[in-house]
Amino acid sequence: MFVPNENSSLSFKDFTFIMPAVSVGNVGQLATDLIISTLNMPQVGYFHTDCLIPMAGNNPYATPGDSSAELCTAAEVYSLPDLKLAVLQIRTPILQAKYRQFRNLITSWIKTSGFARTIMLSSSHAYQRDDQQIHSTPLRYLLSPAMQRRVGDKLQELEWKEMERVAVFPGISDTEKRLYIPGGGITKGFYTDCCSEDLPLAVVLIFCSEGDNIPDAFNLINHLNDWLHLVDKPSNPSAQWRVPCSWRLLFGSGIPPALF
Amino acid sequence: MATFFGEVLSVYSRAVEEDEDEVEDENEEDQQIRREMELKRAVHVEWCSEVTQSMMNSSEKTLQCSDFVIAVGCNAAGFLSAYVLNSGDWTVVGSVSLWNERSRGSSRQSGVPPQGEPSCVFYRQRDCPSVIICLCTCHVAEDQLFQWTEKVFGYIQRRGLNVMVLADCSVAEYKTPDSPFSSGVPFLRALKSSLYGSQIICPLLEQPNIVTGLQAAVLSHCQVHRIPAVLYQSYSDVISPDSVTMETYKPALTCLSKLVKLNTCPSTEILKKLVQVNEVQSNLYT
């Protein structure tokens, strides 16, 4: 359930809601980190739920000047009323048996909060691409019918590629198609839920593999920025996003000198 | 993942599970099995009759507690055993029983396990009943952490509550630009909830380090429910009970001495009982 901070008197009515899917390479979560860090979004509440593995740490977006001693938990909500933007960051995996419960938690919160639209940042296994997909951009989008009515034309203008459906029985019959997002975590289930509940949802995802996924995160967030214009585009594209301090030491500690 | 010697280690892969479709296709029999698994893995909290009675007598049906000290891991529990529980009249007032893959036996055992077995036990002192100590040496699985925290804290009155958690952790989990061994192992790091106002007795846990497990569940609960809480986590290169690692928690005595009577120099007899001699379980060469 959502637990607001004491200090915030909150209304999310007509806000844009961005959230990541816990998916391959954690790209959605990395991209969300970049949004929160760059826009300096204040934390306004927690998602306190048994669906996520618990974790705690100090403020992952601390800057050298300020106090870094604010505790962060597994799922927190950040908000910028000036931009009418709310962001949920999820830092731990969803428990195996709780996928559906978690999706229900999010969809009911979206409805009660009155968000104008939801954007899910996700990723999918690059090795599952077909020949056609390998040759084109790795970025894809999906729109629920409610969102199609609002932004379908805009994304066509931007020449974004819609996520292709795959054959239900590959090699046997091409007529029946289904949505297939391997490595996408709850993405497909959440998209299906939003379609059936007529919620405006856009999924923006990138094909990637596990590894150093920072470039994928930048790729995804720059692509999103082409649509939402969260930050202005300077001449150097990588300079516009601020990398949080929690991204340090991605490959572990320093090497013990005695090793050599 | 099974290792060479046959122990099963839980390995976390960043790759995402693909089972979502299977979950959607569950039939009634699958759901029945799932429900039975949930029951089997449920967390049970039991209290002695005296505590149950005092909860019944309170208006909120909860236990009044000013300080709740939780030890997670054998060294944290050993420290509290040697330095706190050995001086003064501490009695067992409750326990948590649960079952998961790392438990011995095929089902949950209720009541307090024998000495030396993994357990989760609550202690209270006759002279100072508002301080509760919990020693948790059993493994609480990821899906049981939230339940453990909600159930245990559900019995304790929130008003006026302060929480201290002492937890063990392997130094292999600690990330630093220098080698972790250069700072002198074992060492202590702290995390605190926003409402914790007292002084911290060691450095705060630096980014990008995080804590997981029961200590993370307790700290998250306290943060969300606005309870003052502090965690002191000891990073050690020894995973079995070890007196040097136990001594890392000594600075926490300054906070604890305000709460209870302490034994600041436990005898070697006491420490010996707590520290097992490591036997080589299996060796390629014997």
Coordinates of C-alpha atoms in Angstrom, one line a residue:
Chain A
M1 CA 0.0 0.0 0.0
F2 CA 1.1 3.6 -0.5
V3 CA 2.1 5.4 2.7
P4 CA 2.7 9.1 2.1
N5 CA 5.4 11.1 4.0
E6 CA 4.2 13.2 6.9
N7 CA 5.3 16.4 5.3
S8 CA 3.6 16.0 2.0
S9 CA 0.0 16.9 1.2
L10 CA -0.4 15.0 -1.9
S11 CA -2.6 15.0 -4.9
F12 CA -1.6 13.1 -8.0
K13 CA -4.7 14.1 -10.0
D14 CA -3.8 14.5 -13.7
F15 CA -0.2 13.7 -13.1
T16 CA 2.0 11.6 -15.4
F17 CA 3.1 8.4 -13.6
I18 CA 6.4 6.7 -14.6
M19 CA 7.4 3.4 -13.2
P20 CA 9.9 0.7 -14.1
A21 CA 9.4 -3.0 -14.6
V22 CA 12.0 -5.2 -12.9
S23 CA 13.3 -6.6 -16.1
V24 CA 16.4 -7.9 -17.9
G25 CA 19.4 -5.7 -17.2
N26 CA 17.3 -3.6 -14.7
V27 CA 17.2 -1.0 -17.5
G28 CA 13.8 0.4 -16.5
Q29 CA 15.0 0.9 -12.9
L30 CA 18.3 2.5 -14.1
A31 CA 16.4 4.9 -16.3
T32 CA 14.1 5.8 -13.5
D33 CA 17.1 6.5 -11.3
L34 CA 18.3 9.0 -13.9
I35 CA 14.9 10.8 -14.0
I36 CA 14.8 11.1 -10.2
S37 CA 18.4 12.1 -9.9
T38 CA 18.5 14.6 -12.7
L39 CA 15.2 16.3 -11.8
N40 CA 16.1 16.2 -8.1
M41 CA 12.7 14.9 -7.3
P42 CA 11.7 14.9 -3.6
Q43 CA 10.6 11.7 -2.0
V44 CA 6.9 11.8 -1.1
G45 CA 6.0 8.3 0.1
Y46 CA 6.6 4.6 0.3
F47 CA 5.1 1.5 -1.2
H48 CA 5.0 -0.8 1.8
T49 CA 4.1 -4.2 0.5
D50 CA 4.8 -7.9 1.1
C51 CA 5.2 -8.3 -2.7
L52 CA 8.8 -7.0 -2.7
I53 CA 12.0 -8.4 -1.1
P54 CA 12.9 -5.8 1.6
M55 CA 16.0 -3.7 1.4
A56 CA 17.3 -0.5 3.0
G57 CA 20.1 1.9 2.4
N58 CA 21.1 5.5 2.6
N59 CA 19.9 8.1 0.1
P60 CA 20.9 6.8 -3.4
Y61 CA 20.7 10.3 -4.9
A62 CA 22.8 12.1 -2.3
T63 CA 25.0 14.8 -3.6
P64 CA 28.3 15.6 -2.0
G65 CA 26.9 18.7 -0.3
D66 CA 23.8 17.5 1.3
S67 CA 22.9 15.0 4.0
S68 CA 23.1 11.5 2.7
A69 CA 21.6 9.9 5.8
E70 CA 18.0 9.6 4.6
L71 CA 16.9 6.0 4.6
C72 CA 15.6 4.5 1.4
T73 CA 13.4 1.4 1.1
A74 CA 12.5 -1.1 -1.6
A75 CA 9.9 1.0 -3.3
E76 CA 9.4 4.8 -3.0
V77 CA 7.4 7.5 -4.8
Y78 CA 9.0 10.7 -5.9
S79 CA 7.0 13.7 -7.2
L80 CA 7.5 17.1 -8.9
P81 CA 4.2 19.0 -8.9
D82 CA 5.6 21.7 -11.2
L83 CA 6.0 19.1 -13.9
K84 CA 2.9 17.1 -12.8
L85 CA 5.2 14.1 -12.6
A86 CA 5.2 11.2 -10.2
V87 CA 7.7 8.4 -10.3
L88 CA 7.8 5.1 -8.5
Q89 CA 11.2 3.5 -8.1
I90 CA 11.4 -0.3 -7.4
R91 CA 14.7 -1.5 -6.0
T92 CA 14.2 -5.2 -5.4
P93 CA 12.7 -8.2 -7.2
I94 CA 9.0 -9.0 -6.9
L95 CA 8.4 -12.2 -5.0
Q96 CA 7.7 -15.1 -7.2
A97 CA 4.2 -15.8 -6.1
K98 CA 3.2 -12.2 -5.8
Y99 CA 3.3 -10.9 -9.4
R100 CA -0.4 -10.7 -9.8
Q101 CA -1.0 -9.1 -6.4
F102 CA 1.7 -6.5 -7.2
R103 CA 0.1 -5.6 -10.5
N104 CA -3.3 -5.3 -8.8
L105 CA -1.7 -3.0 -6.2
I106 CA -0.3 -0.7 -8.8
T107 CA -3.4 -0.6 -11.0
S108 CA -5.7 0.1 -8.1
W109 CA -3.3 2.9 -6.9
I110 CA -3.3 4.4 -10.3
K111 CA -7.1 4.5 -10.3
T112 CA -7.4 6.0 -6.8
S113 CA -4.7 8.6 -7.4
G114 CA -6.3 9.8 -10.7
F115 CA -3.1 9.7 -12.8
A116 CA -3.7 11.1 -16.3
R117 CA -1.4 8.5 -17.9
T118 CA 1.1 5.8 -16.9
I119 CA 4.4 5.1 -18.5
M120 CA 6.2 1.8 -17.8
L121 CA 9.9 1.6 -18.6
S122 CA 11.0 -1.9 -19.4
S123 CA 13.3 -4.2 -21.3
S124 CA 13.3 -7.5 -23.1
H125 CA 15.9 -10.2 -23.9
A126 CA 17.9 -9.1 -27.0
Y127 CA 18.6 -12.8 -27.9
Q128 CA 14.9 -13.4 -28.6
R129 CA 14.8 -10.9 -31.4
D130 CA 14.0 -12.1 -34.9
D131 CA 16.1 -11.1 -38.0
Q132 CA 13.9 -8.1 -38.6
Q133 CA 14.3 -6.8 -35.1
I134 CA 18.0 -7.2 -35.0
H135 CA 18.4 -4.9 -37.9
S136 CA 16.3 -2.1 -36.6
T137 CA 16.4 0.1 -33.5
P138 CA 16.3 -1.8 -30.2
L139 CA 13.6 0.5 -28.8
R140 CA 9.9 -0.4 -28.9
Y141 CA 6.7 0.9 -27.5
L142 CA 3.2 -0.4 -26.6
L143 CA 0.0 1.6 -26.0
S144 CA -3.1 0.5 -24.3
P145 CA -6.3 1.5 -26.3
A146 CA -7.0 4.4 -23.9
M147 CA -3.5 5.8 -24.5
Q148 CA -3.6 5.1 -28.2
R149 CA -6.4 7.6 -28.5
R150 CA -4.3 10.3 -26.7
V151 CA -0.7 9.9 -28.0
G152 CA -0.8 7.4 -30.9
D153 CA -0.4 10.0 -33.5
K154 CA 2.4 11.8 -31.6
L155 CA 4.5 8.6 -31.4
Q156 CA 3.8 7.9 -35.1
E157 CA 5.2 11.4 -35.8
L158 CA 8.3 10.5 -33.8
E159 CA 8.6 7.4 -35.9
W160 CA 8.7 5.1 -32.9
K161 CA 8.4 1.4 -33.6
E162 CA 5.6 -0.6 -32.0
M163 CA 6.4 -3.9 -30.4
E164 CA 5.7 -6.7 -32.8
R165 CA 3.5 -9.6 -32.0
V166 CA 4.9 -13.1 -32.5
A167 CA 3.2 -16.2 -33.9
V168 CA 1.5 -18.3 -31.3
F169 CA 2.8 -21.4 -33.1
P170 CA 6.0 -20.3 -34.7
G171 CA 7.0 -22.3 -37.8
I172 CA 3.5 -23.8 -38.0
S173 CA 1.1 -21.0 -38.5
D174 CA 1.5 -17.3 -38.7
T175 CA -2.1 -16.3 -38.4
E176 CA -2.5 -16.3 -34.6
K177 CA -0.3 -13.7 -32.9
R178 CA 0.4 -12.9 -29.3
L179 CA 2.3 -10.4 -27.3
Y180 CA 5.6 -11.8 -26.1
I181 CA 8.0 -9.8 -23.9
P182 CA 10.6 -12.3 -22.6
G183 CA 12.6 -10.9 -19.7
G184 CA 10.1 -8.2 -19.2
G185 CA 8.9 -9.2 -15.7
I186 CA 5.4 -8.0 -15.1
T187 CA 5.4 -5.9 -18.3
K188 CA 3.1 -8.1 -20.3
G189 CA 0.7 -8.8 -17.4
F190 CA 0.5 -5.2 -16.5
Y191 CA -0.1 -4.1 -20.0
T192 CA -2.9 -6.7 -20.4
D193 CA -4.4 -5.5 -17.1
C194 CA -4.3 -1.8 -18.2
C195 CA -6.0 -2.7 -21.5
S196 CA -8.8 -4.6 -19.8
E197 CA -9.3 -1.8 -17.2
D198 CA -9.1 0.9 -19.8
L199 CA -6.2 2.7 -18.2
P200 CA -3.9 4.9 -20.3
L201 CA -0.6 3.1 -20.4
A202 CA 2.5 3.4 -22.6
V203 CA 5.2 0.8 -22.3
V204 CA 8.6 2.0 -23.6
L205 CA 11.1 -0.8 -23.7
I206 CA 14.5 -1.7 -25.1
F207 CA 16.0 -5.0 -26.2
C208 CA 19.1 -5.7 -24.2
S209 CA 21.2 -8.3 -22.5
E210 CA 22.5 -8.6 -19.0
G211 CA 25.8 -6.8 -18.4
D212 CA 26.8 -3.2 -18.0
N213 CA 23.4 -1.8 -18.8
I214 CA 24.1 1.9 -18.2
P215 CA 24.3 2.6 -22.0
D216 CA 21.0 0.9 -22.4
A217 CA 19.5 3.0 -19.6
F218 CA 20.8 6.2 -21.3
N219 CA 19.4 5.0 -24.7
L220 CA 16.0 4.4 -23.1
I221 CA 15.8 7.6 -21.2
N222 CA 16.9 9.7 -24.2
H223 CA 14.3 8.0 -26.3
L224 CA 11.6 8.8 -23.7
N225 CA 12.8 12.4 -23.5
D226 CA 12.2 12.8 -27.2
W227 CA 8.6 12.4 -26.3
L228 CA 8.2 13.8 -22.8
H229 CA 10.9 16.6 -22.9
L230 CA 11.6 16.1 -19.2
V231 CA 15.0 17.8 -19.7
D232 CA 16.3 20.1 -22.4
K233 CA 18.6 18.6 -24.9
P234 CA 22.1 20.1 -24.6
S235 CA 24.7 19.6 -27.3
N236 CA 26.3 16.7 -25.5
P237 CA 23.5 14.1 -24.9
S238 CA 25.2 12.3 -22.0
A239 CA 25.7 15.5 -20.1
Q240 CA 22.0 16.1 -19.5
W241 CA 21.4 13.3 -17.1
R242 CA 22.9 13.1 -13.6
V243 CA 24.3 9.7 -12.6
P244 CA 23.4 9.0 -8.9
C245 CA 26.0 8.0 -6.4
S246 CA 24.3 4.6 -6.0
W247 CA 25.7 3.6 -9.4
R248 CA 29.3 3.6 -8.2
L249 CA 31.2 0.4 -7.8
L250 CA 29.0 -1.4 -10.2
F251 CA 31.6 -4.2 -10.6
G252 CA 32.5 -4.5 -6.9
S253 CA 35.1 -3.1 -4.6
G254 CA 38.6 -2.0 -5.3
I255 CA 41.3 -4.6 -5.7
P256 CA 43.3 -5.7 -2.7
P257 CA 46.9 -4.6 -3.4
A258 CA 48.2 -7.8 -1.9
L259 CA 46.8 -9.6 -4.9
F260 CA 49.8 -8.5 -7.0
Chain B
M1 CA 22.7 -23.6 -7.0
A2 CA 24.6 -26.6 -5.6
T3 CA 28.3 -26.2 -4.9
F4 CA 31.0 -28.8 -5.1
F5 CA 30.5 -30.0 -1.5
G6 CA 26.7 -30.3 -2.0
E7 CA 25.5 -27.3 0.0
V8 CA 22.8 -25.4 -1.7
L9 CA 23.4 -21.7 -1.9
S10 CA 20.8 -19.2 -2.9
V11 CA 22.1 -17.3 -5.9
Y12 CA 20.6 -14.1 -7.1
S13 CA 20.5 -13.6 -10.8
R14 CA 19.6 -10.3 -12.2
A15 CA 17.9 -12.1 -15.0
V16 CA 14.2 -12.0 -14.6
E17 CA 12.1 -15.1 -14.0
E18 CA 10.0 -16.1 -16.9
D19 CA 7.2 -17.8 -15.0
E20 CA 4.6 -15.2 -15.3
D21 CA 2.6 -17.1 -17.9
E22 CA 2.6 -20.2 -15.8
V23 CA 1.1 -18.4 -12.9
E24 CA -1.7 -17.1 -15.1
D25 CA -2.5 -20.7 -16.2
E26 CA -2.9 -22.1 -12.7
N27 CA -5.8 -24.5 -12.2
E28 CA -7.6 -25.2 -8.9
E29 CA -5.1 -27.9 -7.9
D30 CA -2.2 -25.6 -8.4
Q31 CA -4.0 -23.0 -6.3
Q32 CA -4.6 -25.5 -3.6
I33 CA -0.9 -26.4 -3.5
R34 CA 0.0 -22.8 -3.4
R35 CA -2.4 -22.2 -0.5
E36 CA -0.9 -25.1 1.4
M37 CA 2.6 -23.8 0.8
E38 CA 1.6 -20.4 2.1
L39 CA 0.2 -22.1 5.3
K40 CA 3.4 -24.2 5.7
R41 CA 5.6 -21.1 5.4
A42 CA 3.4 -18.9 7.6
V43 CA 5.2 -17.2 10.5
H44 CA 3.9 -17.9 14.0
V45 CA 4.6 -15.7 17.1
E46 CA 4.0 -17.2 20.5
W47 CA 4.1 -15.5 23.9
C48 CA 4.2 -16.8 27.4
S49 CA 1.0 -16.5 29.4
E50 CA 2.2 -13.6 31.4
V51 CA 2.8 -11.5 28.3
T52 CA -0.4 -12.6 26.7
Q53 CA -2.2 -11.5 29.8
S54 CA -0.6 -8.1 29.9
M55 CA -1.5 -7.6 26.2
M56 CA -5.1 -8.5 27.0
N57 CA -5.2 -6.0 29.8
S58 CA -3.9 -3.1 27.6
S59 CA -6.3 -0.9 25.7
E60 CA -4.7 -1.6 22.4
K61 CA -4.1 -5.3 23.0
T62 CA -0.3 -4.7 22.6
L63 CA 2.7 -5.0 24.7
Q64 CA 4.2 -1.8 26.1
C65 CA 7.8 -1.6 25.2
S66 CA 10.2 1.3 25.3
D67 CA 13.2 -0.4 23.7
F68 CA 13.2 -3.4 21.3
V69 CA 16.7 -4.8 20.6
I70 CA 16.9 -7.4 17.8
A71 CA 20.0 -9.5 17.0
V72 CA 20.1 -11.0 13.6
G73 CA 22.8 -13.6 13.1
C74 CA 24.9 -15.8 15.4
N75 CA 27.5 -13.1 16.2
A76 CA 25.0 -10.4 17.1
A77 CA 23.0 -13.0 19.1
G78 CA 26.2 -14.2 20.8
F79 CA 27.2 -10.6 21.7
L80 CA 23.9 -9.9 23.4
S81 CA 24.0 -13.3 25.1
A82 CA 27.4 -12.7 26.5
Y83 CA 27.2 -9.1 27.4
V84 CA 23.6 -8.6 28.3
L85 CA 21.6 -11.8 28.9
N86 CA 24.3 -13.2 31.2
S87 CA 23.9 -10.4 33.7
G88 CA 20.5 -10.0 35.2
D89 CA 17.4 -12.0 35.4
W90 CA 16.3 -12.4 31.8
T91 CA 13.6 -14.9 30.9
V92 CA 12.2 -16.2 27.7
V93 CA 8.8 -14.6 27.1
G94 CA 8.1 -15.6 23.5
S95 CA 9.4 -17.1 20.3
V96 CA 8.8 -17.0 16.5
S97 CA 8.5 -20.3 14.7
L98 CA 8.6 -20.7 11.0
W99 CA 9.6 -23.2 8.3
N100 CA 11.5 -22.7 5.1
E101 CA 14.0 -24.7 3.0
R102 CA 16.9 -24.1 5.4
S103 CA 15.0 -25.4 8.4
R104 CA 15.7 -28.8 9.8
G105 CA 12.8 -31.1 9.4
S106 CA 9.9 -31.0 7.0
S107 CA 7.5 -28.8 9.0
R108 CA 7.4 -26.0 11.5
Q109 CA 8.4 -26.8 15.0
S110 CA 6.5 -24.7 17.6
G111 CA 8.0 -23.6 20.9
V112 CA 11.6 -22.7 21.7
P113 CA 14.1 -25.0 20.1
P114 CA 16.9 -26.5 22.2
Q115 CA 20.0 -24.4 22.9
G116 CA 22.4 -24.2 19.9
E117 CA 19.7 -24.8 17.4
P118 CA 18.6 -21.9 15.1
S119 CA 15.8 -20.0 16.8
C120 CA 14.1 -16.7 17.2
V121 CA 13.4 -16.0 20.9
F122 CA 12.2 -13.0 22.9
Y123 CA 13.7 -12.2 26.3
R124 CA 12.6 -9.7 29.0
Q125 CA 14.0 -8.8 32.4
R126 CA 11.8 -8.8 35.5
D127 CA 13.4 -5.6 36.8
C128 CA 12.9 -3.7 33.5
P129 CA 10.0 -5.2 31.6
S130 CA 9.8 -2.4 29.0
V131 CA 13.0 -3.7 27.3
I132 CA 12.6 -6.7 25.0
I133 CA 15.5 -8.5 23.4
C134 CA 15.1 -10.8 20.4
L135 CA 17.8 -13.2 19.3
C136 CA 17.2 -14.4 15.8
T137 CA 19.6 -17.1 14.6
C138 CA 17.2 -18.9 12.3
H139 CA 17.0 -18.1 8.6
V140 CA 14.0 -16.0 7.7
A141 CA 13.3 -16.5 3.9
E142 CA 12.6 -13.6 1.6
D143 CA 8.9 -14.2 1.4
Q144 CA 8.7 -14.5 5.2
L145 CA 10.5 -11.2 6.1
F146 CA 7.6 -8.9 5.7
Q147 CA 5.3 -11.3 7.6
W148 CA 7.8 -11.7 10.4
T149 CA 8.0 -7.9 10.8
E150 CA 4.3 -7.2 10.6
K151 CA 3.3 -9.9 13.0
V152 CA 6.0 -9.2 15.6
F153 CA 5.5 -5.5 15.5
G154 CA 1.8 -6.0 15.5
Y155 CA 2.1 -7.2 19.1
I156 CA 4.2 -4.2 20.3
Q157 CA 2.8 -0.8 21.1
R158 CA 4.2 1.8 18.7
R159 CA 4.0 4.8 21.0
G160 CA 7.3 5.5 22.7
L161 CA 9.0 2.6 21.0
N162 CA 12.7 2.7 20.0
V163 CA 14.3 -0.1 18.0
M164 CA 17.9 -1.2 17.8
V165 CA 19.0 -3.9 15.4
L166 CA 22.4 -5.7 15.5
A167 CA 23.1 -7.7 12.4
D168 CA 25.9 -9.8 11.0
C169 CA 27.0 -9.5 7.4
S170 CA 29.8 -10.9 5.3
V171 CA 32.5 -8.4 4.3
A172 CA 32.2 -9.8 0.8
E173 CA 28.9 -7.9 0.5
Y174 CA 30.7 -4.6 1.3
K175 CA 31.6 -2.3 -1.6
T176 CA 34.3 0.3 -1.3
P177 CA 36.7 2.0 -3.7
D178 CA 39.6 0.6 -1.7
S179 CA 39.8 -3.1 -0.9
P180 CA 37.4 -3.9 2.0
F181 CA 40.3 -5.5 3.9
S182 CA 42.2 -2.2 4.1
S183 CA 39.7 -0.7 6.6
G184 CA 40.3 -3.5 9.1
V185 CA 37.9 -6.4 9.3
P186 CA 35.5 -6.8 11.2
F187 CA 34.0 -3.3 11.3
L188 CA 30.6 -1.7 12.1
R189 CA 28.4 0.4 9.9
A190 CA 25.0 2.1 10.8
L191 CA 21.7 2.9 9.2
K192 CA 18.9 4.8 10.9
S193 CA 15.3 5.7 10.4
S194 CA 14.4 9.4 9.9
L195 CA 13.1 9.7 13.4
Y196 CA 16.1 8.3 15.2
G197 CA 17.6 11.2 17.1
S198 CA 20.4 9.8 19.2
Q199 CA 24.0 9.7 18.3
I200 CA 25.4 7.0 16.0
I201 CA 28.4 5.2 17.4
C202 CA 30.0 4.3 14.1
P203 CA 30.1 5.6 10.5
L204 CA 26.9 5.5 8.4
L205 CA 26.7 2.9 5.7
E206 CA 28.1 4.5 2.6
Q207 CA 26.5 4.4 -0.8
P208 CA 26.2 2.2 -2.9
N209 CA 26.0 -0.4 -0.1
I210 CA 22.6 -1.7 1.0
V211 CA 21.2 -4.1 3.6
T212 CA 18.8 -6.9 3.0
G213 CA 17.3 -9.6 5.1
L214 CA 15.5 -9.3 8.4
Q215 CA 17.4 -6.1 9.4
A216 CA 16.2 -4.4 6.2
A217 CA 12.6 -5.5 6.8
V218 CA 12.7 -4.2 10.3
L219 CA 14.3 -0.9 9.3
S220 CA 11.9 -0.4 6.4
H221 CA 8.9 -1.1 8.7
C222 CA 10.2 1.5 11.3
Q223 CA 10.9 4.1 8.6
V224 CA 7.4 3.7 7.1
H225 CA 5.7 3.7 10.5
R226 CA 7.8 6.5 11.9
I227 CA 9.5 4.5 14.7
P228 CA 13.0 5.7 15.7
A229 CA 15.3 2.8 14.8
V230 CA 19.0 2.2 14.3
L231 CA 20.8 -0.7 12.7
Y232 CA 24.4 -1.6 13.5
Q233 CA 25.7 -4.0 11.0
S234 CA 29.0 -5.8 11.5
Y235 CA 31.0 -6.8 8.4
S236 CA 33.2 -9.8 9.1
D237 CA 35.2 -12.3 7.1
V238 CA 34.1 -15.1 9.5
I239 CA 30.6 -16.4 9.1
S240 CA 30.6 -18.7 12.1
P241 CA 30.3 -17.5 15.7
D242 CA 33.5 -15.7 16.5
S243 CA 34.4 -13.7 19.6
V244 CA 36.3 -11.1 17.7
T245 CA 33.3 -10.4 15.5
M246 CA 31.1 -10.3 18.6
E247 CA 33.3 -7.7 20.1
T248 CA 32.7 -5.4 17.1
Y249 CA 29.3 -4.6 18.6
K250 CA 30.9 -3.4 21.9
P251 CA 30.4 0.3 21.0
A252 CA 26.7 -0.4 21.0
L253 CA 27.0 -1.1 24.7
T254 CA 27.1 2.7 25.3
C255 CA 23.5 2.8 24.1
L256 CA 22.5 -0.4 25.8
S257 CA 23.9 0.5 29.1
K258 CA 21.3 3.2 29.4
L259 CA 18.7 0.5 29.1
V260 CA 19.9 -2.5 31.0
K261 CA 22.6 -3.8 33.3
L262 CA 25.6 -5.1 31.3
N263 CA 28.5 -7.5 31.7
T264 CA 31.2 -5.5 30.1
C265 CA 33.8 -8.3 30.4
P266 CA 32.2 -11.7 30.0
S267 CA 34.3 -14.6 31.1
T268 CA 36.0 -16.9 28.6
E269 CA 33.7 -19.7 29.8
I270 CA 30.7 -17.7 28.6
L271 CA 32.4 -16.9 25.3
K272 CA 33.6 -20.4 24.7
K273 CA 30.0 -21.8 25.0
L274 CA 28.9 -19.4 22.3
V275 CA 31.7 -19.9 19.9
Q276 CA 31.7 -23.3 18.2
V277 CA 34.9 -25.0 17.2
N278 CA 34.8 -25.2 13.5
E279 CA 34.9 -28.7 12.3
V280 CA 35.9 -29.4 8.8
Q281 CA 32.7 -30.9 7.4
S282 CA 34.0 -32.2 4.2
N283 CA 37.4 -32.0 2.7
L284 CA 38.6 -33.1 -0.7
Y285 CA 41.8 -34.4 0.8
T286 CA 40.5 -36.6 3.7

